[in-house]
Short mmCIF file of C-alpha atoms in Angstrom, two decimals:
data_model
loop_
_atom_site.label_atom_id
_atom_site.label_comp_id
_atom_site.label_asym_id
_atom_site.label_seq_id
_atom_site.Cartn_x
_atom_site.Cartn_y
_atom_site.Cartn_z
CA MET U 21 0.11 -0.09 -0.08
CA THR U 22 1.05 3.16 -0.43
CA MET U 23 1.14 5.37 2.49
CA ASP U 24 0.13 9.25 2.90
CA PHE U 25 2.23 11.75 4.10
CA SER U 26 1.96 14.70 5.97
CA ARG U 27 3.13 17.57 4.64
CA ASP U 28 5.42 19.79 7.08
CA LYS U 29 8.00 16.67 7.86
CA PRO U 30 10.38 15.51 5.23
CA ILE U 31 9.08 12.01 4.28
CA TYR U 32 12.26 10.14 5.42
CA SER U 33 11.20 11.26 9.04
CA GLN U 34 7.75 10.03 9.03
CA LEU U 35 9.26 6.58 7.56
CA VAL U 36 11.27 6.76 10.69
CA ASP U 37 8.95 7.57 12.75
CA ARG U 38 6.37 4.74 11.64
CA ILE U 39 9.08 2.30 12.18
CA CYS U 40 9.90 3.47 15.63
CA GLY U 41 6.30 3.32 16.29
CA ASP U 42 6.19 -0.17 15.35
CA LEU U 43 9.31 -1.40 17.30
CA ILE U 44 7.35 0.25 20.58
CA LYS U 45 4.32 -1.59 19.93
CA GLY U 46 5.75 -4.70 19.15
CA ASN U 47 4.85 -5.16 15.66
CA VAL U 48 8.36 -5.62 14.67
CA GLN U 49 10.75 -7.86 17.05
CA LEU U 50 13.86 -7.64 18.11
CA GLY U 51 16.29 -8.90 15.74
CA ASP U 52 13.76 -9.14 12.71
CA LYS U 53 15.42 -8.49 9.36
CA LEU U 54 13.71 -5.70 7.40
CA PRO U 55 13.24 -5.76 4.06
CA SER U 56 15.54 -4.62 1.21
CA VAL U 57 16.18 -1.10 0.31
CA ARG U 58 14.20 -1.76 -2.87
CA GLU U 59 11.03 -3.68 -0.86
CA TYR U 60 10.65 -1.14 1.19
CA ALA U 61 10.63 1.25 -1.07
CA ILE U 62 8.14 -0.61 -3.40
CA GLU U 63 5.61 -1.79 -0.74
CA SER U 64 5.97 1.83 0.40
CA GLY U 65 5.71 3.63 -2.75
CA VAL U 66 8.60 6.03 -1.91
CA ASN U 67 12.02 6.74 -3.68
CA VAL U 68 15.06 4.16 -3.05
CA ASN U 69 16.83 7.36 -1.99
CA THR U 70 14.50 8.09 0.80
CA VAL U 71 14.92 4.24 1.95
CA GLN U 72 18.38 4.45 2.24
CA ARG U 73 17.98 7.56 4.29
CA VAL U 74 16.05 6.02 6.52
CA TYR U 75 17.95 3.10 7.00
CA LYS U 76 20.55 5.17 8.08
CA GLU U 77 19.20 7.06 10.44
CA LEU U 78 17.71 4.06 11.90
CA GLU U 79 21.27 2.55 12.56
CA ALA U 80 22.34 5.80 13.54
CA MET U 81 20.00 5.73 16.30
CA ASP U 82 21.04 2.35 17.24
CA LEU U 83 17.85 0.86 16.58
CA THR U 84 19.41 -1.25 13.57
CA GLU U 85 22.58 -3.15 12.97
CA THR U 86 23.73 -3.78 9.10
CA ARG U 87 24.91 -7.64 8.58
CA ARG U 88 27.29 -7.35 5.87
CA GLY U 89 25.72 -9.60 2.85
CA GLN U 90 22.72 -10.59 5.21
CA GLY U 91 20.95 -7.32 5.33
CA THR U 92 19.65 -4.93 7.90
CA PHE U 93 17.80 -6.27 11.33
CA ILE U 94 16.54 -4.69 14.18
CA THR U 95 18.97 -4.28 17.00
CA SER U 96 18.55 -7.62 19.99
CA ASP U 97 19.10 -5.02 22.81
CA GLU U 98 15.82 -4.98 24.38
CA LYS U 99 17.54 -1.59 26.44
CA ARG U 100 17.13 0.12 23.13
CA ILE U 101 13.75 -0.39 22.72
CA ILE U 102 13.16 0.68 25.95
CA ALA U 103 15.17 3.90 25.68
CA LEU U 104 13.10 4.48 22.61
CA ARG U 105 10.12 4.03 24.27
CA GLU U 106 10.76 6.54 27.01
CA GLU U 107 12.15 9.29 24.65
CA MET U 108 8.89 8.99 22.40
CA MET U 109 6.76 9.13 25.65
CA TYR U 110 8.96 12.74 26.30
CA GLN U 111 8.60 13.99 22.79
CA LEU U 112 5.04 13.39 22.54
CA ALA U 113 4.59 15.57 25.85
CA ASP U 114 6.82 17.93 24.34
CA ASN U 115 4.46 18.13 21.48
CA PHE U 116 1.42 17.71 24.17
CA LEU U 117 2.69 21.03 25.94
CA THR U 118 3.33 23.18 22.55
CA SER U 119 -0.08 22.83 21.67
CA ILE U 120 -1.70 23.69 24.79
CA GLU U 121 0.53 26.29 25.04
CA ALA U 122 -0.22 27.84 21.72
CA LEU U 123 -3.94 27.80 22.94
CA GLY U 124 -3.31 29.05 26.05
CA PHE U 125 -4.62 26.40 28.57
CA SER U 126 -2.93 25.78 31.62
CA LYS U 127 -0.73 22.29 32.34
CA GLU U 128 -2.75 22.08 35.52
CA GLU U 129 -6.26 22.45 33.53
CA MET U 130 -4.99 19.84 30.93
CA VAL U 131 -3.69 17.43 34.19
CA HIS U 132 -7.17 17.80 35.49
CA VAL U 133 -8.74 16.79 32.04
CA LEU U 134 -6.73 14.16 31.83
CA GLN U 135 -7.26 12.33 34.82
CA ASN U 136 -10.89 12.68 34.67
CA ARG U 137 -11.03 11.06 31.02
CA GLY U 138 -9.94 7.75 32.82
CA MET J 9 24.74 13.16 -16.84
CA LEU J 10 22.68 15.04 -18.81
CA GLN J 11 23.61 18.58 -18.97
CA LEU J 12 21.77 21.65 -20.65
CA SER J 13 24.01 24.57 -21.40
CA ASP J 14 21.98 27.45 -22.45
CA VAL J 15 19.51 26.21 -23.97
CA SER J 16 16.70 28.23 -26.32
CA PHE J 17 14.63 26.90 -28.38
CA ARG J 18 11.93 28.92 -30.97
CA TYR J 19 9.20 28.17 -32.87
CA ASN J 20 7.71 30.49 -35.29
CA ASN J 21 9.82 33.12 -34.01
CA LYS J 22 8.26 32.73 -30.81
CA PRO J 23 10.33 31.74 -27.78
CA LEU J 24 9.21 28.90 -26.15
CA LEU J 25 12.31 28.05 -23.89
CA GLU J 26 14.90 30.48 -22.99
CA SER J 27 18.62 29.70 -22.02
CA LEU J 28 17.83 26.56 -19.83
CA SER J 29 20.61 25.63 -17.91
CA VAL J 30 20.77 22.43 -15.78
CA GLU J 31 22.46 19.27 -14.70
CA LEU J 32 20.73 15.52 -14.00
CA PRO J 33 22.59 13.77 -12.41
CA ILE J 34 22.63 9.97 -12.89
CA GLY J 35 20.49 7.96 -10.19
CA GLN J 36 17.57 10.36 -9.21
CA ILE J 37 13.82 10.36 -10.32
CA ILE J 38 13.45 14.17 -11.36
CA GLY J 39 10.06 15.65 -11.47
CA LEU J 40 9.07 18.29 -14.21
CA VAL J 41 6.57 20.82 -12.98
CA GLY J 42 4.89 23.79 -14.26
CA GLU J 43 1.64 25.13 -15.68
CA ASN J 44 0.34 24.01 -18.92
CA GLY J 45 2.22 25.48 -21.71
CA SER J 46 4.86 26.11 -19.46
CA GLY J 47 7.09 24.58 -22.15
CA LYS J 48 7.73 21.02 -20.33
CA SER J 49 6.73 18.72 -23.30
CA THR J 50 8.76 20.69 -25.27
CA LEU J 51 11.98 20.34 -23.15
CA LEU J 52 11.35 16.59 -22.46
CA LYS J 53 11.28 16.33 -26.68
CA LEU J 54 14.88 18.53 -26.79
CA ILE J 55 16.57 16.31 -24.61
CA ALA J 56 15.03 13.15 -26.18
CA GLY J 57 16.64 14.37 -29.81
CA ILE J 58 13.47 14.70 -31.33
CA LEU J 59 14.05 18.40 -31.68
CA ARG J 60 16.94 20.56 -31.97
CA PRO J 61 17.76 23.71 -29.56
CA THR J 62 17.98 26.94 -31.64
CA ASN J 63 20.70 27.81 -29.44
CA GLY J 64 22.96 26.04 -26.68
CA GLU J 65 23.83 22.25 -26.06
CA ILE J 66 22.57 19.11 -24.61
CA THR J 67 24.58 16.52 -24.01
CA VAL J 68 24.38 12.96 -22.49
CA ASN J 69 27.91 11.58 -20.72
CA GLY J 70 29.46 14.50 -23.13
CA MET J 71 27.97 13.61 -26.10
CA THR J 72 26.01 16.38 -28.01
CA VAL J 73 22.20 14.91 -28.06
CA THR J 74 20.71 14.12 -31.71
CA ARG J 75 18.24 11.53 -33.29
CA ARG J 76 21.02 8.82 -32.43
CA SER J 77 20.58 9.84 -28.65
CA ALA J 78 18.29 7.24 -28.83
CA ASP J 79 20.39 4.25 -27.93
CA GLN J 80 20.87 6.03 -24.29
CA ILE J 81 17.42 7.63 -24.03
CA ALA J 82 13.93 6.09 -24.00
CA TYR J 83 11.09 8.35 -24.22
CA LEU J 84 7.41 8.11 -23.47
CA PRO J 85 5.52 10.64 -25.59
CA ASP J 86 2.06 12.03 -23.80
CA THR J 87 0.45 11.06 -27.18
CA ASP J 88 -0.34 7.49 -28.33
CA LEU J 89 1.69 7.01 -30.99
CA PHE J 90 1.40 3.14 -31.84
CA TYR J 91 -0.80 1.81 -34.44
CA GLU J 92 -4.07 1.64 -33.06
CA PHE J 93 -4.60 -2.11 -34.76
CA TYR J 94 -1.00 -3.44 -32.66
CA THR J 95 -1.13 -5.58 -29.87
CA ALA J 96 1.02 -4.99 -26.42
CA GLU J 97 2.47 -7.98 -27.75
CA GLU J 98 3.22 -6.06 -31.33
CA VAL J 99 4.13 -2.98 -29.30
CA PHE J 100 6.98 -5.13 -27.73
CA ARG J 101 8.36 -6.95 -30.63
CA PHE J 102 8.30 -3.45 -32.44
CA TYR J 103 10.37 -2.00 -29.59
CA GLU J 104 12.34 -5.11 -29.85
CA SER J 105 13.63 -4.58 -33.44
CA GLN J 106 14.27 -1.01 -32.80
CA PHE J 107 16.52 -0.75 -29.99
CA ARG J 108 19.17 -3.38 -29.11
CA ASP J 109 18.94 -2.71 -25.56
CA PHE J 110 14.70 -3.57 -25.32
CA SER J 111 13.98 -6.95 -23.27
CA TYR J 112 11.10 -8.80 -24.64
CA ASP J 113 11.14 -10.78 -21.78
CA LYS J 114 11.27 -7.39 -19.24
CA ALA J 115 8.62 -5.95 -20.94
CA CYS J 116 6.25 -9.06 -20.83
CA ILE J 117 7.53 -8.82 -16.54
CA ILE J 118 6.31 -5.96 -16.26
CA ALA J 119 3.11 -6.10 -18.51
CA GLN J 120 2.22 -8.80 -16.23
CA TYR J 121 2.73 -6.63 -13.43
CA LEU J 122 0.70 -4.18 -14.46
CA ASP J 123 -2.24 -6.61 -15.42
CA ILE J 124 -1.98 -5.50 -19.18
CA ASP J 125 -3.90 -8.44 -21.60
CA LYS J 126 -1.11 -8.14 -24.36
CA ASN J 127 -3.16 -9.89 -27.22
CA VAL J 128 -5.95 -7.28 -27.59
CA LYS J 129 -5.44 -4.45 -29.72
CA LEU J 130 -4.55 -0.81 -28.48
CA LYS J 131 -7.70 0.29 -29.90
CA ASN J 132 -9.98 -1.69 -27.85
CA LEU J 133 -8.00 -0.93 -24.82
CA SER J 134 -9.02 1.81 -22.06
CA LYS J 135 -7.31 4.58 -21.68
CA GLY J 136 -5.44 3.55 -18.49
CA ASN J 137 -4.43 0.58 -20.00
CA ARG J 138 -2.79 2.03 -23.40
CA GLY J 139 -0.87 4.27 -20.53
CA ARG J 140 0.24 0.44 -18.96
CA VAL J 141 1.38 -0.27 -22.17
CA LYS J 142 3.38 2.44 -23.18
CA MET J 143 5.26 1.97 -19.65
CA ALA J 144 5.88 -1.49 -20.42
CA ALA J 145 7.35 -0.75 -23.54
CA THR J 146 9.45 2.35 -22.00
CA LEU J 147 10.46 0.46 -19.01
CA GLY J 148 11.63 -2.39 -21.22
CA ARG J 149 14.13 -0.75 -22.45
CA ASP J 150 17.47 -0.82 -20.20
CA VAL J 151 18.98 2.78 -20.65
CA PRO J 152 20.70 5.59 -18.52
CA PHE J 153 17.68 7.79 -19.07
CA TYR J 154 13.79 7.77 -19.00
CA LEU J 155 12.23 10.32 -20.22
CA MET J 156 8.21 10.52 -19.35
CA ASP J 157 5.80 13.08 -20.78
CA GLU J 158 2.93 13.09 -18.55
CA PRO J 159 2.89 9.38 -17.97
CA PHE J 160 0.33 9.20 -15.37
CA SER J 161 -2.26 12.37 -16.43
CA GLY J 162 -5.69 10.76 -17.03
CA LEU J 163 -5.58 8.00 -15.10
CA ASP J 164 -7.11 6.57 -12.48
CA PRO J 165 -5.70 6.52 -8.78
CA MET J 166 -5.28 2.94 -9.06
CA VAL J 167 -4.01 2.98 -12.18
CA ARG J 168 -1.43 5.70 -11.16
CA GLU J 169 -0.26 3.79 -7.99
CA SER J 170 0.53 0.49 -9.90
CA LEU J 171 2.47 2.48 -12.32
CA ILE J 172 4.50 4.47 -10.07
CA LYS J 173 5.18 1.26 -8.21
CA GLY J 174 6.02 -0.11 -11.39
CA LEU J 175 8.47 2.61 -12.10
CA ILE J 176 10.69 1.93 -8.73
CA ARG J 177 10.63 -1.53 -9.37
CA PHE J 178 11.56 -1.85 -12.64
CA THR J 179 14.55 1.02 -12.89
CA ASP J 180 17.82 0.56 -10.94
CA VAL J 181 18.52 4.20 -9.21
CA GLU J 182 21.98 3.55 -8.76
CA THR J 183 22.39 4.13 -12.91
CA GLN J 184 19.50 4.99 -13.72
CA THR J 185 17.72 8.70 -14.06
CA ILE J 186 14.03 8.86 -14.69
CA LEU J 187 12.55 13.00 -15.74
CA LEU J 188 9.22 12.79 -15.68
CA SER J 189 6.76 15.89 -16.28
CA THR J 190 3.58 15.86 -14.05
CA HIS J 191 0.60 17.52 -12.78
CA GLU J 192 -0.03 14.94 -10.51
CA VAL J 193 2.58 16.22 -7.85
CA HIS J 194 1.36 15.40 -4.74
CA GLU J 195 0.94 11.37 -5.60
CA VAL J 196 4.28 11.16 -7.30
CA GLU J 197 6.16 13.64 -4.87
CA PRO J 198 7.23 10.36 -2.59
CA ILE J 199 9.13 9.08 -5.42
CA LEU J 200 11.22 12.10 -6.84
CA ASP J 201 14.67 12.90 -5.52
CA GLN J 202 14.32 16.67 -6.96
CA ILE J 203 11.83 18.96 -8.72
CA LEU J 204 12.32 20.95 -11.96
CA LEU J 205 9.97 24.13 -11.83
CA LEU J 206 9.05 25.09 -15.41
CA LYS J 207 7.47 28.62 -15.73
CA SER J 208 7.08 30.49 -18.75
CA GLY J 209 10.35 28.44 -20.90
CA ARG J 210 12.33 28.94 -17.92
CA ILE J 211 13.59 26.80 -14.93
CA TYR J 212 12.26 28.72 -11.87
CA ALA J 213 13.38 26.49 -9.25
CA GLN J 214 15.27 22.93 -8.92
CA GLU J 215 15.67 21.85 -5.59
CA ASP J 216 15.72 18.46 -3.56
CA VAL J 217 11.95 17.42 -2.32
CA GLU J 218 13.35 16.79 1.02
CA SER J 219 14.83 19.83 1.48
CA ILE J 220 11.72 21.68 0.48
CA ARG J 221 10.24 20.15 3.31
CA ASP J 222 13.00 20.47 5.49
CA LEU J 223 13.77 24.27 5.03
CA HIS J 224 10.09 25.80 3.52
CA ASN J 225 8.00 23.20 6.09
CA GLN J 226 6.17 22.75 2.56
CA ASN J 227 5.15 20.01 0.65
CA ALA J 228 5.84 20.19 -3.00
CA VAL J 229 2.59 21.44 -4.29
CA GLN J 230 2.45 24.00 -1.65
CA TRP J 231 5.97 24.95 -2.10
CA MET J 232 5.04 25.30 -6.52
CA LYS J 233 1.96 27.57 -5.57
CA SER J 234 3.97 29.64 -3.09
CA ILE J 235 6.57 30.11 -6.36
CA TYR J 236 4.08 31.15 -8.67
CA ASN J 237 2.50 33.60 -6.26
CA GLU J 238 5.13 35.44 -5.38
CA ARG J 239 6.50 35.89 -9.04
CA VAL J 240 3.20 36.88 -10.03
CA LYS J 241 3.04 40.04 -7.76
#
């Protein structure tokens, strides 16, 4: 399936986000092999150069490792995924704080709302 | 590499393209965009060697482009130029007789991937299916440069998607370059490396798609509109 992309972010970083999401949701398991750059490009309908950049980025984040002649694999280091989950949590919180600030809500108000939503 | 140096083209003394200079590296998919009548088709024909520039020079890997450059360049025209009584099979056989780099087998694999019935005459095919046949014939060739004039126009979203995927699947980004003109900028953007924007016969911008998003915080369509608006003022 071809994916839709939002306008405000480079496509490669949207793909990185998507894979990170799959990692912390457990859709992708530790040590799993990723499709080849070409396969992934065809699958998601994006440029091969873009996918190359995605894979490079994931490797720089220590989320994947490339084994010579075998392909790219998700890290087998569980701690890295736990840390990623934490990072994403903070990132989400930051985004949330930016939006409520923009609309003039206070943190206290929002905490109250969140607690009551259950 | 494909290089245009100060290329102009006049027709009936009317300037259609004016002093274009641009370099297209190997290994990229480049979108040629611009409003109707901005000179996209003319530019592609010049690069394909079908038209000759009035001034300036176009070179492919250092050699001046002529009609003989067809052995380096596969050109997909926007019009239906094949005999309508031909079947896709016959189109492929014709291509095989004309181009040494054409692989009948590859064209058949692409035809199958795009779901074309090779034994139906073109006149009995829908516009979408004729578009697929053209794409299969073009990608059946193995050349450093593919020039495609509006390969997705007038086709439904499903056909467009299968053609876009076929493009990625059946070309090799490391050794080949695709220059395609399109109005479907939003749909094609994810497969593009860079965009060349033509306006009134001039190149108004050449930009990497990722940097359009990174630096301008816009997708390609918004970027294109903003350039058009800004220069209109």
